[in-house]
Short mmCIF file of C-alpha atoms (C1' of nucleotides) in Angstrom, two decimals:
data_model
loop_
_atom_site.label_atom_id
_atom_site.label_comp_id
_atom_site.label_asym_id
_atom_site.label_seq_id
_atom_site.Cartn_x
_atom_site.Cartn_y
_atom_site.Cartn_z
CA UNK A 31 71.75 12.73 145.59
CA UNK A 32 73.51 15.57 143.89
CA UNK A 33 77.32 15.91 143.55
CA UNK A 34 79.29 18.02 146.18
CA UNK A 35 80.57 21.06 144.61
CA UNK A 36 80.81 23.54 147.06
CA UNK A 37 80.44 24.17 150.94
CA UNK A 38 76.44 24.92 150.93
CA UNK A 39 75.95 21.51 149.41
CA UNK A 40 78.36 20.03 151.69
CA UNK A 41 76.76 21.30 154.82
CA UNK A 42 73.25 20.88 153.51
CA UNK A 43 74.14 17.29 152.75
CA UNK A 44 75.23 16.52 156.22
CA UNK A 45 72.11 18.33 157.85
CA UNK A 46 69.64 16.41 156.19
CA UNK A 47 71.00 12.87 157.27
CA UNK A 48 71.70 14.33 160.77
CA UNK A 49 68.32 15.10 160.85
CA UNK A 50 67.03 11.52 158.98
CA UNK A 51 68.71 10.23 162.04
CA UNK A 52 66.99 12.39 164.16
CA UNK A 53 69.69 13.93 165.95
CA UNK A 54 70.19 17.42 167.56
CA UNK A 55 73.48 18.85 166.88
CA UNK A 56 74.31 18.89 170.28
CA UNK A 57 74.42 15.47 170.48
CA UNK A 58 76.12 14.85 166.73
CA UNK A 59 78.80 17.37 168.05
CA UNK A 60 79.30 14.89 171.23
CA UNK A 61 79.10 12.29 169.10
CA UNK A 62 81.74 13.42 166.40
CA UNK A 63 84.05 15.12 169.05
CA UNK A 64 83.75 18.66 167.57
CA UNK A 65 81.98 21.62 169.16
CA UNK A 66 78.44 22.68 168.58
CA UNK A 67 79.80 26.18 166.67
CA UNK A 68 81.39 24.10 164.21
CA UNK A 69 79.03 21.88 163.44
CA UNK A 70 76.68 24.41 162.74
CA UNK A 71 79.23 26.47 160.91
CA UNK A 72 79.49 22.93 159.04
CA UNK A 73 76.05 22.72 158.18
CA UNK A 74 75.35 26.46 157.12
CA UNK A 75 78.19 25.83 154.27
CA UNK A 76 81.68 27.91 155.80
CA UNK A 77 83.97 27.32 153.64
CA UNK A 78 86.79 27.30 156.34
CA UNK A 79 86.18 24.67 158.29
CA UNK A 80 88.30 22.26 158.39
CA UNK A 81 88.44 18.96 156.72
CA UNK A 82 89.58 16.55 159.53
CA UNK A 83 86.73 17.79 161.28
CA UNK A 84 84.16 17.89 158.87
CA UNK A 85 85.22 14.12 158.05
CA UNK A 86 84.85 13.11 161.92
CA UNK A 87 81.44 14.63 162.21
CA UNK A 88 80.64 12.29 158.48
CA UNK A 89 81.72 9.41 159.93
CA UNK A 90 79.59 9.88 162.90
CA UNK A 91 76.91 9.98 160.60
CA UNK A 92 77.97 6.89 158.56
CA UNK A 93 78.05 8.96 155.63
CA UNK A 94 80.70 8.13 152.94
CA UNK A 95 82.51 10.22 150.69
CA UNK A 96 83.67 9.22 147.28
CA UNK A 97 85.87 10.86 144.93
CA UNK A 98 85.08 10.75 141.46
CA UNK A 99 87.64 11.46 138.53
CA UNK A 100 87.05 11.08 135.15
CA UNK A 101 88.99 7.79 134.94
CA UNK A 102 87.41 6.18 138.08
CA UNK B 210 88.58 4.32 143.75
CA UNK B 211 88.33 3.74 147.53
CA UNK B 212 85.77 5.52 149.75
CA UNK B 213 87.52 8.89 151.75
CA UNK B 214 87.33 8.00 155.18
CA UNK B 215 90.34 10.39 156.39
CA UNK B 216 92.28 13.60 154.87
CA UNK B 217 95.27 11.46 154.19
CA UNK B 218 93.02 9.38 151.97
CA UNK B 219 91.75 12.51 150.08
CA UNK B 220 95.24 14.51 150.00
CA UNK B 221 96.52 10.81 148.23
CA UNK B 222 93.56 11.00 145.75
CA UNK B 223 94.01 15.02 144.61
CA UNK B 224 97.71 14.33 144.12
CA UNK B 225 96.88 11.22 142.04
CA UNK B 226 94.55 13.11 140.20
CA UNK B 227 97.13 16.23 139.41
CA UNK B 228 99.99 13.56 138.59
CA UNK B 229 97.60 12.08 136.22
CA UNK B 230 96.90 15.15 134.68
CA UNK B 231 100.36 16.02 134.24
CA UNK B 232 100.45 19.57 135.88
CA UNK B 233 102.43 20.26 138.92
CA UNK B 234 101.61 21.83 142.12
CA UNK B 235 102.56 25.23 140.97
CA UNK B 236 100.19 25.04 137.55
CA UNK B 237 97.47 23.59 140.15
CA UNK B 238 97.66 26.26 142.71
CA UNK B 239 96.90 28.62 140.66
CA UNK B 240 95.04 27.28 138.46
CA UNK B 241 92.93 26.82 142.05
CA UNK B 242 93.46 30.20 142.65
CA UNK B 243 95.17 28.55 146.32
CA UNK B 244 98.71 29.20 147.40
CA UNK B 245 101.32 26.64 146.75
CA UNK B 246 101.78 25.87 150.40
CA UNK B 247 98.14 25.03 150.87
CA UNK B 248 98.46 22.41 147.95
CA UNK B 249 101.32 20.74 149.36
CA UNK B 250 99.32 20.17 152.72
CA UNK B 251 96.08 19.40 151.06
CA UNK B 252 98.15 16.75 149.51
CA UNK B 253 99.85 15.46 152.45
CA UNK B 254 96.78 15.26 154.36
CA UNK B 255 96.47 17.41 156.81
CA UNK B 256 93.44 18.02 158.57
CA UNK B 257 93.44 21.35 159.24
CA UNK B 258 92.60 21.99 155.79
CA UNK B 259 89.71 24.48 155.04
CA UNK B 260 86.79 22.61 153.28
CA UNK B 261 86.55 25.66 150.61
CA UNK B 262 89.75 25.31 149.18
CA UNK B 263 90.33 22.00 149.09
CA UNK B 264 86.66 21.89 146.75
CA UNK B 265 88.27 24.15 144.64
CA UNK B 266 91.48 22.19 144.00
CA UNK B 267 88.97 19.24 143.27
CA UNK B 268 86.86 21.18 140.68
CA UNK B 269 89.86 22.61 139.21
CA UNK B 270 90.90 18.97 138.50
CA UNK B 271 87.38 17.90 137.60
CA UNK B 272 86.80 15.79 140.64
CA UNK B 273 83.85 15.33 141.79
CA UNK B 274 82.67 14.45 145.28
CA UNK B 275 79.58 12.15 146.26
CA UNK B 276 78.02 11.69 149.43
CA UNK B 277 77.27 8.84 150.26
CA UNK B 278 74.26 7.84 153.06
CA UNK B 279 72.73 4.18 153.75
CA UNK B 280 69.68 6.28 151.90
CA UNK B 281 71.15 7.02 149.16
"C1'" DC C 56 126.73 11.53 137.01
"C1'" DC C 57 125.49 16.03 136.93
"C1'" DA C 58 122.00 19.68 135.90
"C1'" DT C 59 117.36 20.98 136.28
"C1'" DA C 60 112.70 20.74 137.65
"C1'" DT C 61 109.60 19.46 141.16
"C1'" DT C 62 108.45 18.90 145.77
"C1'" DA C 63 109.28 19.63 150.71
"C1'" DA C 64 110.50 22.20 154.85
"C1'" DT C 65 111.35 26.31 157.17
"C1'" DC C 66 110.70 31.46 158.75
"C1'" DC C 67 107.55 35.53 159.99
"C1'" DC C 68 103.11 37.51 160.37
"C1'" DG C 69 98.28 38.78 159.80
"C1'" DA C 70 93.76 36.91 159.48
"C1'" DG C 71 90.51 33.86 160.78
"C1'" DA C 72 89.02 29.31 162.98
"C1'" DG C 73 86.97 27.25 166.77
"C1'" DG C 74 85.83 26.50 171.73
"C1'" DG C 75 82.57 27.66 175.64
"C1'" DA C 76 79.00 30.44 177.38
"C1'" DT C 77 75.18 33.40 176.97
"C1'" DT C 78 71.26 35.39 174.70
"C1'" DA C 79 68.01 35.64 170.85
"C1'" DT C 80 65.38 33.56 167.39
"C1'" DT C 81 63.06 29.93 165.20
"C1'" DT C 82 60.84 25.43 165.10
"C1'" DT C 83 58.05 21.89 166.93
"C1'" DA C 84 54.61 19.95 169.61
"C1'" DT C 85 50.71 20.14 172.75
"C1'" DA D 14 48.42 30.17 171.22
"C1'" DT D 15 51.79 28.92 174.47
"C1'" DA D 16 55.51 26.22 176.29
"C1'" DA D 17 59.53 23.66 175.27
"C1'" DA D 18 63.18 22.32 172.43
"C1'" DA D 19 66.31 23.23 168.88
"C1'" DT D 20 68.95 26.27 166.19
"C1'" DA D 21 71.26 30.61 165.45
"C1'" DA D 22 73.99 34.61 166.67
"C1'" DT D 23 76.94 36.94 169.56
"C1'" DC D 24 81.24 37.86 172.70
"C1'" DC D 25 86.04 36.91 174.21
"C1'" DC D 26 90.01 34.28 173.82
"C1'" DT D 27 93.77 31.38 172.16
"C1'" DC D 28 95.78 28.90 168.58
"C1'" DT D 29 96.81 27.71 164.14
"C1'" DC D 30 96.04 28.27 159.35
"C1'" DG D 31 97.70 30.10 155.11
"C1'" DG D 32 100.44 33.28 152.21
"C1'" DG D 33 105.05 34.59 150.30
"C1'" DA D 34 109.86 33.88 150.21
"C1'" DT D 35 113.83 31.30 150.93
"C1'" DT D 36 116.44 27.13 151.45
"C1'" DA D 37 116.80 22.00 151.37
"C1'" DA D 38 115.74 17.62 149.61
"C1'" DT D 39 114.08 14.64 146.12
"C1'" DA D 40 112.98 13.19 141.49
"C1'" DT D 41 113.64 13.44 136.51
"C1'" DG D 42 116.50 13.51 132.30
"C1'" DG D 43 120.35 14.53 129.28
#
DNA sequence: CCATATTAATCCCGAGAGGGATTATTTTAT
DNA sequence: ATAAAATAATCCCTCTCGGGATTAATATGG
């Protein structure tokens, strides 16, 4: 999969696993402790939504995210 | 470098990053085209963060960000 | 040890985030 | 093609983010 460099991938990212998981995002919102507006706010690419959030809602996925500098 | 599992985790890496780079969080803000302030959270971890910002930080610094799924 | 640069912590204020609920639109399945 | 489910788009509201400027604390070096 393709590097994150902006919101739209971001969001578009998380979609498509919620979705590999079969999940609504109703329930990934429950899940993740955010509300439904933000997830989908997440998912369409916003660029202000905020990080802690955005991380909860990954982790309820069991998705990782790894930063990658050019000495790593 | 570890996976990002929380904002403190990803504030520690972008100030790692800058420090190894040798600029300081003036040169990086607006090099980021961010305000100062906003850097000096970012880096500190706070999750209110917004998602847009703190991406372009990272591709200011050259970081890039991979998502990671069981998939993948 | 003192001067200077870098980082951190406030203050005020406007702009925008995000929650819940409702309604509309789209997607999916039968 | 129609019914049901899922997603999207509003509205109102409160709360906090984020910017700039100033002041304080910390780190770096001469």
């Amino acid at each position: 999969m393709a590097y994150i460099t902006d919101t739209d991938a971001l969001g578009n990212a998380i979609k498509a696993e919620r979705r590999r998981q079969n999940i609504t995002q109703v329930e990934l919102a429950a899940l993740s402790g955010v509300g439904v507006r933000f997830l989908r706010e997440l998912e369409k690419g916003k660029p202000g939504c905020q990080i802690g959030r955005a991380i909860s809602v990954m982790s309820a996925l069991g998705i990782k995210l790894d930063v990658i500098t050019r000495e790593s």
